[in-house]
Tab-separated table of C-alpha atoms and ligand atoms in Angstrom:
chain	number	residue	atom	x	y	z
N	148	MET	CA	102.213	150.196	169.312
N	149	VAL	CA	104.978	147.601	168.916
N	150	VAL	CA	106.893	146.459	165.895
N	151	ILE	CA	107.498	142.742	165.393
N	152	ARG	CA	110.166	141.763	162.913
N	153	GLY	CA	110.298	138.564	160.925
N	154	ALA	CA	112.025	136.933	157.983
N	155	THR	CA	111.851	133.751	155.984
N	156	THR	CA	113.280	132.292	152.788
N	157	ILE	CA	111.931	130.421	149.793
N	158	ASN	CA	113.635	127.806	147.637
N	159	GLU	CA	112.474	129.122	144.283
N	160	ASP	CA	111.013	132.380	143.076
N	161	THR	CA	107.496	131.122	142.330
N	162	PRO	CA	104.125	132.621	143.345
N	163	ASP	CA	103.181	129.454	145.228
N	164	GLU	CA	106.355	129.475	147.288
N	165	ILE	CA	105.930	133.156	148.101
N	166	ARG	CA	102.274	132.653	149.113
N	167	ALA	CA	103.137	129.717	151.373
N	168	ALA	CA	106.151	131.417	152.972
N	169	VAL	CA	104.310	134.690	153.655
N	170	LYS	CA	101.319	132.870	155.135
N	171	GLU	CA	103.541	130.780	157.398
N	172	LEU	CA	105.593	133.777	158.535
N	173	LEU	CA	102.566	135.920	159.376
N	174	GLU	CA	100.704	133.117	161.117
N	175	GLN	CA	103.756	132.214	163.196
N	176	THR	CA	104.221	135.872	164.123
N	177	GLU	CA	100.602	136.105	165.275
N	178	LYS	CA	100.832	132.855	167.197
N	179	ARG	CA	104.147	133.495	168.947
N	180	ASN	CA	103.041	136.978	169.993
N	181	ALA	CA	99.435	136.038	170.760
N	182	VAL	CA	98.114	138.903	168.663
N	183	SER	CA	94.795	138.771	166.907
N	184	ARG	CA	94.341	139.891	163.351
N	185	ASP	CA	92.442	143.066	164.210
N	186	GLU	CA	95.367	144.260	166.345
N	187	ILE	CA	97.651	144.362	163.295
N	188	VAL	CA	97.717	147.924	162.012
N	189	SER	CA	100.147	147.590	159.181
N	190	ILE	CA	102.598	145.136	157.593
N	191	VAL	CA	105.680	146.177	155.663
N	192	PHE	CA	107.508	143.630	153.508
N	193	SER	CA	110.858	143.780	151.844
N	194	SER	CA	112.166	141.063	149.588
N	195	THR	CA	115.624	140.472	148.167
N	196	SER	CA	116.304	141.436	144.560
N	197	ASP	CA	116.064	137.812	143.359
N	198	ILE	CA	112.321	137.690	144.128
N	199	HIS	CA	110.178	138.889	141.235
N	200	SER	CA	107.295	136.527	140.713
N	201	TYR	CA	104.806	137.837	143.287
N	202	TYR	CA	104.167	140.664	145.732
N	203	PRO	CA	104.432	139.507	149.355
N	204	ALA	CA	101.725	142.084	150.195
N	205	LYS	CA	99.373	140.417	147.739
N	206	ALA	CA	100.161	137.035	149.293
N	207	ALA	CA	99.324	138.497	152.725
N	208	ARG	CA	96.017	139.831	151.463
N	209	GLU	CA	95.188	136.404	150.058
N	210	ALA	CA	96.128	134.781	153.367
N	211	GLY	CA	93.415	136.813	155.043
N	212	PHE	CA	95.339	139.808	156.362
N	213	GLU	CA	92.827	142.230	154.985
N	214	GLY	CA	92.363	144.826	157.705
N	215	ALA	CA	95.981	146.013	157.869
N	216	SER	CA	97.602	148.415	155.454
N	217	LEU	CA	100.207	146.560	153.440
N	218	PHE	CA	103.358	147.643	151.694
N	219	SER	CA	106.040	145.713	149.750
N	220	ALA	CA	109.475	146.951	148.739
N	221	GLN	CA	112.375	145.308	147.000
N	222	GLU	CA	115.928	145.533	148.303
N	223	PRO	CA	118.846	146.394	146.024
N	224	GLU	CA	121.224	143.644	145.021
N	225	ILE	CA	123.787	143.339	147.754
N	226	GLU	CA	126.694	140.956	147.550
N	227	GLY	CA	126.623	138.288	150.240
N	228	ALA	CA	122.954	138.930	151.131
N	229	LEU	CA	120.875	135.914	152.032
N	230	LYS	CA	119.214	134.582	148.889
N	231	LEU	CA	115.454	134.555	148.256
N	232	CYS	CA	114.587	136.205	151.561
N	233	ILE	CA	111.385	137.989	152.581
N	234	ARG	CA	111.390	140.267	155.628
N	235	THR	CA	108.438	141.718	157.504
N	236	MET	CA	107.649	144.351	160.065
N	237	LEU	CA	104.277	144.041	161.742
N	238	PHE	CA	102.970	147.150	163.480
N	239	VAL	CA	100.691	145.944	166.239
N	240	GLU	CA	98.356	147.898	168.500
N	241	LYS	CA	99.205	146.077	171.689
N	242	ASN	CA	101.433	146.534	174.674
N	243	ILE	CA	103.676	143.473	174.470
N	244	THR	CA	107.361	142.645	174.307
N	245	PRO	CA	107.731	141.548	170.685
N	246	ARG	CA	108.947	138.069	169.818
N	247	HIS	CA	110.609	138.362	166.443
N	248	VAL	CA	110.217	135.399	164.128
N	249	TYR	CA	112.935	134.015	161.861
N	250	LEU	CA	112.040	130.951	159.847
N	251	ARG	CA	113.690	128.610	157.352
N	252	GLY	CA	117.025	129.899	155.989
N	253	ALA	CA	116.476	133.304	157.620
N	254	LYS	CA	117.309	131.753	160.989
N	255	VAL	CA	120.934	132.380	160.180
N	256	LEU	CA	120.262	136.125	160.248
N	257	ARG	CA	119.420	136.080	163.925
N	258	LYS	CA	121.264	133.292	165.634
N	259	ASP	CA	120.752	135.146	168.904
N	260	ILE	CA	117.010	134.665	168.887
N	261	THR	CA	116.676	131.381	167.071
N	262	GLU	CA	117.731	127.945	168.181
N	263	LYS	CA	121.300	126.877	168.463
N	264	ILE	CA	122.728	124.915	165.546
N	265	ASN	CA	125.691	122.577	165.433
N	266	VAL	CA	127.259	121.636	162.131
N	267	ALA	CA	129.587	118.628	161.978
N	268	ILE	CA	132.121	118.483	159.161
N	269	ASP	CA	134.190	115.329	159.133
N	270	GLY	CA	136.599	113.831	156.672
N	271	PRO	CA	140.223	112.841	156.075
N	272	ALA	CA	143.215	115.179	155.987
N	273	GLY	CA	143.160	117.666	153.121
N	274	SER	CA	139.516	117.090	152.221
N	275	GLY	CA	138.817	120.784	152.704
N	276	LYS	CA	137.067	120.509	156.066
N	277	SER	CA	138.808	123.296	157.889
N	278	THR	CA	138.601	125.798	155.021
N	279	ILE	CA	134.898	125.104	154.593
N	280	ALA	CA	134.122	125.000	158.310
N	281	LYS	CA	135.893	128.327	158.811
N	282	ALA	CA	134.047	129.993	155.929
N	283	LEU	CA	130.704	128.621	157.043
N	284	ALA	CA	131.203	129.823	160.606
N	285	ARG	CA	132.246	133.238	159.300
N	286	ASP	CA	129.173	133.540	157.053
N	287	TYR	CA	126.761	132.397	159.759
N	288	LYS	CA	128.584	134.388	162.427
N	289	ILE	CA	128.932	131.364	164.667
N	290	LEU	CA	131.921	129.707	166.262
N	291	TYR	CA	134.376	127.473	164.417
N	292	LEU	CA	135.988	124.719	166.446
N	293	ASP	CA	138.997	123.006	164.900
N	294	THR	CA	139.082	119.771	166.911
N	295	GLY	CA	142.236	118.553	165.147
N	296	ALA	CA	144.120	121.413	166.822
N	297	MET	CA	143.314	119.869	170.203
N	298	TYR	CA	144.840	116.503	169.244
N	299	ARG	CA	147.770	118.333	167.717
N	300	ALA	CA	148.390	120.144	171.006
N	301	CYS	CA	148.343	116.806	172.862
N	302	ALA	CA	150.844	115.440	170.332
N	303	LEU	CA	153.108	118.457	170.789
N	304	LYS	CA	153.186	117.925	174.523
N	305	VAL	CA	154.055	114.269	174.061
N	306	LEU	CA	156.809	114.998	171.515
N	307	GLU	CA	158.319	117.692	173.702
N	308	ALA	CA	158.365	115.294	176.650
N	309	GLN	CA	160.400	112.908	174.467
N	310	ILE	CA	158.584	109.823	175.656
N	311	ASP	CA	157.594	106.780	173.614
N	312	ILE	CA	154.497	107.901	171.706
N	313	GLN	CA	153.594	104.263	171.019
N	314	SER	CA	153.243	103.617	174.726
N	315	GLU	CA	149.697	104.365	175.777
N	316	LYS	CA	150.744	104.301	179.429
N	317	GLU	CA	153.511	106.891	179.012
N	318	VAL	CA	151.286	109.149	176.927
N	319	GLU	CA	148.532	108.937	179.488
N	320	GLU	CA	150.939	109.894	182.253
N	321	ILE	CA	152.146	112.957	180.368
N	322	LEU	CA	148.676	114.081	179.355
N	323	ARG	CA	147.045	113.482	182.701
N	324	VAL	CA	148.052	116.968	183.762
N	325	LEU	CA	147.119	118.967	180.706
N	326	SER	CA	146.043	122.551	180.498
N	327	LEU	CA	144.492	122.974	177.067
N	328	GLU	CA	142.523	126.065	176.255
N	329	VAL	CA	140.817	127.119	173.049
N	330	LYS	CA	140.519	130.890	172.751
N	331	TYR	CA	139.337	133.200	169.997
N	332	GLU	CA	141.120	136.351	168.910
N	333	ASP	CA	139.435	138.337	166.119
N	334	GLY	CA	137.473	135.216	165.279
N	335	THR	CA	140.613	133.082	164.942
N	336	GLN	CA	141.074	130.029	167.108
N	337	LYS	CA	144.127	130.081	169.336
N	338	THR	CA	145.301	126.891	170.971
N	339	ILE	CA	146.900	127.469	174.361
N	340	LEU	CA	148.896	124.593	175.814
N	341	ASP	CA	150.041	124.938	179.414
N	342	GLY	CA	149.674	128.702	179.149
N	343	ILE	CA	151.595	129.060	175.858
N	344	ASP	CA	150.082	129.885	172.477
N	345	VAL	CA	151.056	126.908	170.286
N	346	SER	CA	148.731	127.709	167.353
N	347	ASP	CA	151.605	127.897	164.842
N	348	LYS	CA	153.798	125.208	166.338
N	349	ILE	CA	151.105	122.525	166.066
N	350	ARG	CA	151.018	122.971	162.273
N	351	ALA	CA	154.543	121.554	161.843
N	352	PRO	CA	154.479	118.501	159.517
N	353	GLU	CA	155.796	116.084	162.173
N	354	ILE	CA	152.840	116.886	164.429
N	355	SER	CA	150.235	115.463	162.007
N	356	MET	CA	151.117	111.808	162.366
N	357	ALA	CA	151.816	112.195	166.077
N	358	ALA	CA	148.335	113.727	166.538
N	359	SER	CA	146.814	110.779	164.743
N	360	THR	CA	148.780	108.397	166.978
N	361	VAL	CA	147.792	109.978	170.296
N	362	SER	CA	144.185	110.331	169.150
N	363	ARG	CA	143.932	106.507	169.117
N	364	TYR	CA	144.166	106.333	172.874
N	365	PRO	CA	140.755	106.213	174.576
N	366	PHE	CA	141.969	108.369	177.462
N	367	VAL	CA	142.899	111.172	175.068
N	368	ARG	CA	139.767	110.892	172.940
N	369	LEU	CA	137.356	110.898	175.828
N	370	LYS	CA	139.041	113.930	177.338
N	371	MET	CA	138.972	115.856	174.054
N	372	ALA	CA	135.427	114.808	173.150
N	373	GLU	CA	134.195	116.016	176.529
N	374	LYS	CA	135.763	119.444	175.969
N	375	GLN	CA	134.287	119.617	172.453
N	376	ARG	CA	130.791	118.717	173.674
N	377	GLU	CA	131.049	121.337	176.387
N	378	ILE	CA	131.845	124.053	173.837
N	379	ALA	CA	129.147	122.871	171.408
N	380	SER	CA	126.475	122.687	174.067
N	381	ASP	CA	126.928	126.346	174.932
N	382	MET	CA	126.664	127.943	171.504
N	383	SER	CA	126.059	127.485	167.793
N	384	CYS	CA	129.174	126.223	166.112
N	385	VAL	CA	130.750	124.423	163.193
N	386	LEU	CA	133.097	121.658	164.292
N	387	ASP	CA	135.511	119.916	161.989
N	388	GLY	CA	137.180	116.617	162.744
N	389	ARG	CA	137.017	112.890	162.178
N	390	ASP	CA	134.332	111.738	164.595
N	391	ILE	CA	132.068	114.732	165.194
N	392	GLY	CA	129.023	113.274	163.445
N	393	THR	CA	129.530	109.751	164.787
N	394	PHE	CA	130.845	110.196	168.305
N	395	VAL	CA	131.174	113.745	169.618
N	396	LEU	CA	127.792	115.058	168.498
N	397	PRO	CA	125.755	112.187	167.032
N	398	SER	CA	122.686	114.420	167.115
N	399	ALA	CA	124.298	117.408	165.380
N	400	ASP	CA	121.733	119.357	163.316
N	401	PHE	CA	123.803	119.059	160.140
N	402	LYS	CA	126.434	116.533	159.196
N	403	PHE	CA	128.743	116.579	156.223
N	404	PHE	CA	131.527	114.209	155.269
N	405	LEU	CA	134.073	115.630	152.849
N	406	THR	CA	136.431	113.511	150.815
N	407	ALA	CA	138.847	113.976	147.912
N	408	SER	CA	141.336	111.739	146.134
N	409	PRO	CA	144.676	111.204	147.925
N	410	GLU	CA	146.461	113.133	145.101
N	411	VAL	CA	144.267	116.175	145.497
N	412	ARG	CA	144.514	116.079	149.271
N	413	ALA	CA	148.296	115.744	149.205
N	414	GLU	CA	148.495	118.613	146.719
N	415	ARG	CA	146.398	120.848	148.989
N	416	ARG	CA	148.454	119.930	152.069
N	417	LYS	CA	151.684	120.588	150.157
N	418	LYS	CA	150.512	124.055	149.179
N	419	GLU	CA	149.397	124.799	152.710
N	420	LEU	CA	152.698	123.678	154.226
N	421	GLU	CA	154.774	125.510	151.613
N	422	GLU	CA	152.880	128.702	152.347
N	423	LYS	CA	153.926	128.274	155.958
N	424	GLY	CA	157.547	127.938	154.882
N	425	TYR	CA	157.997	124.152	155.110
N	426	GLU	CA	159.749	122.202	152.372
N	427	VAL	CA	157.791	119.114	151.358
N	428	ASP	CA	158.223	116.120	149.116
N	429	PHE	CA	154.940	115.379	147.348
N	430	GLU	CA	155.268	111.578	147.222
N	431	LYS	CA	156.312	111.378	150.858
N	432	LEU	CA	153.435	113.615	151.876
N	433	LYS	CA	150.959	111.538	149.911
N	434	GLU	CA	152.204	108.345	151.552
N	435	GLU	CA	151.961	109.958	154.955
N	436	ILE	CA	148.414	111.117	154.320
N	437	ILE	CA	147.380	107.612	153.277
N	438	ALA	CA	149.075	106.091	156.330
N	439	ARG	CA	147.388	108.654	158.574
N	440	ASP	CA	143.967	107.934	157.027
N	441	ASN	CA	144.524	104.229	157.670
N	442	GLN	CA	145.470	104.836	161.250
N	443	ASP	CA	142.474	107.178	161.764
N	444	MET	CA	140.042	104.771	160.071
N	445	ASN	CA	141.217	101.679	161.865
N	446	ARG	CA	141.468	102.781	165.465
N	447	GLU	CA	139.102	101.125	167.890
N	448	ILE	CA	137.542	104.176	169.425
N	449	ALA	CA	135.587	106.670	167.293
N	450	PRO	CA	137.375	106.005	163.992
N	451	LEU	CA	137.262	108.285	160.974
N	452	LYS	CA	133.967	107.279	159.399
N	453	GLN	CA	131.036	108.835	157.616
N	454	ALA	CA	127.961	108.965	159.862
N	455	ASP	CA	124.959	107.191	158.330
N	456	ASP	CA	123.058	110.470	158.221
N	457	ALA	CA	125.931	112.628	156.945
N	458	VAL	CA	125.932	114.107	153.454
N	459	LEU	CA	128.958	112.919	151.467
N	460	ILE	CA	130.674	115.506	149.291
N	461	ASP	CA	133.623	114.621	147.073
N	462	THR	CA	135.535	117.890	146.793
N	463	SER	CA	138.227	116.594	144.373
N	464	SER	CA	137.100	118.727	141.476
N	465	MET	CA	135.140	121.410	143.308
N	466	THR	CA	136.241	124.899	144.259
N	467	ILE	CA	135.958	126.077	147.853
N	468	GLU	CA	133.093	128.341	146.825
N	469	GLN	CA	131.216	125.452	145.203
N	470	VAL	CA	131.508	123.281	148.307
N	471	LEU	CA	130.480	126.175	150.523
N	472	GLN	CA	127.424	126.989	148.422
N	473	THR	CA	126.391	123.300	148.303
N	474	ILE	CA	126.515	123.064	152.086
N	475	LYS	CA	124.780	126.401	152.665
N	476	LYS	CA	121.985	125.467	150.305
N	477	MET	CA	121.390	122.226	152.192
N	478	ILE	CA	121.411	123.981	155.543
N	479	GLN	CA	119.039	126.677	154.375
N	480	GLU	CA	116.623	124.156	152.918
N	481	LYS	CA	116.322	122.432	156.277
N	482	ILE	CA	116.183	125.245	158.796
R	535	DC	O1	142.433	117.667	161.130
R	535	DC	P1	143.921	117.550	161.526
R	535	DC	O2	144.821	117.184	160.382
R	535	DC	O3	144.390	118.770	162.247
R	535	DC	O4	143.970	116.327	162.607
R	535	DC	C1	145.159	115.771	163.085
R	535	DC	C2	144.902	114.357	163.616
R	535	DC	O5	144.095	114.445	164.797
R	535	DC	C3	144.140	113.423	162.694
R	535	DC	O6	144.981	112.689	161.830
R	535	DC	C4	143.402	112.520	163.641
R	535	DC	C5	143.206	113.356	164.859
R	535	DC	N1	141.824	113.860	164.975
R	535	DC	C6	140.876	112.986	165.463
R	535	DC	O7	141.186	111.834	165.717
R	535	DC	N2	139.600	113.417	165.671
R	535	DC	C7	139.239	114.671	165.396
R	535	DC	N3	137.981	115.045	165.654
R	535	DC	C8	140.172	115.577	164.855
R	535	DC	C9	141.471	115.135	164.640
């Protein structure tokens, strides 16, 4: 006897949705494990506390699973649990290695056995990208890659070398020999430049514009994009940047483009910098953000731009939680 696990989600708590989701889940489980209906001894269902309108066991009976003994239970309300989720355990009289089946939004529960997903979150400075990307990666238990940190590290190296940052040739010479590593400690990204952890140093206000300047140079961009693609090809991850959806990963599974008014973005950046102990002048910061956007939007290679197939979200008057829930809902509807 083997036990095959499975889970799926529905969009709304309606009998029709439950019937369709249960039928699909059971049929996929049969198909992927090559089991026939008479080999199924018993099916146990559990559904999250937000599902009331129908018994999954009844839906299974209606879908033709009549020979097996069926049982449905409801889970208690648990904070942070996946919404509208139905789980199954199929007890099968067969000697096989089970292939567990996770469909729709439930894929996020078992990233290890479902396909890899890449989420691209692009947008200008202060649009909320990094906060959202971090939270999303945490909730889905996948990697978060802050691509801006890589350009910031390049900028730091250039500034420390005290060369002319406007000279593409000089920058290229300095960055030709570059050891840039992205490591994770307790889920937090650490940026290691030439063997030194520069994660805090690259957040200094003067690095922002310099990062934007060096990121214009094709040599730098191609080098960084290659590293980012390498990381994304290996594992599921959320990447935030300016060109992820258009240039780094044009075939990313999910693409979002976040924006907010310059005032709101400058306000957020000010708060962030003040929390790190920097003194900032709001008007100056706002001007710098606008200048940086212009530079990022007008460079020749991979400019800051919304991909045609990216979902645009204006976060000006939204809370972090609202943006996060909007994005999660869209992801769960599609997978
Ligand atoms: O997201 P950030 O503020 O850390 O990015 C700093 C600069 O790096 C940004 O102004 C432009 C550049 N950048 C880029 O060109 N492409 C990316 N994918 C990420 C950042």
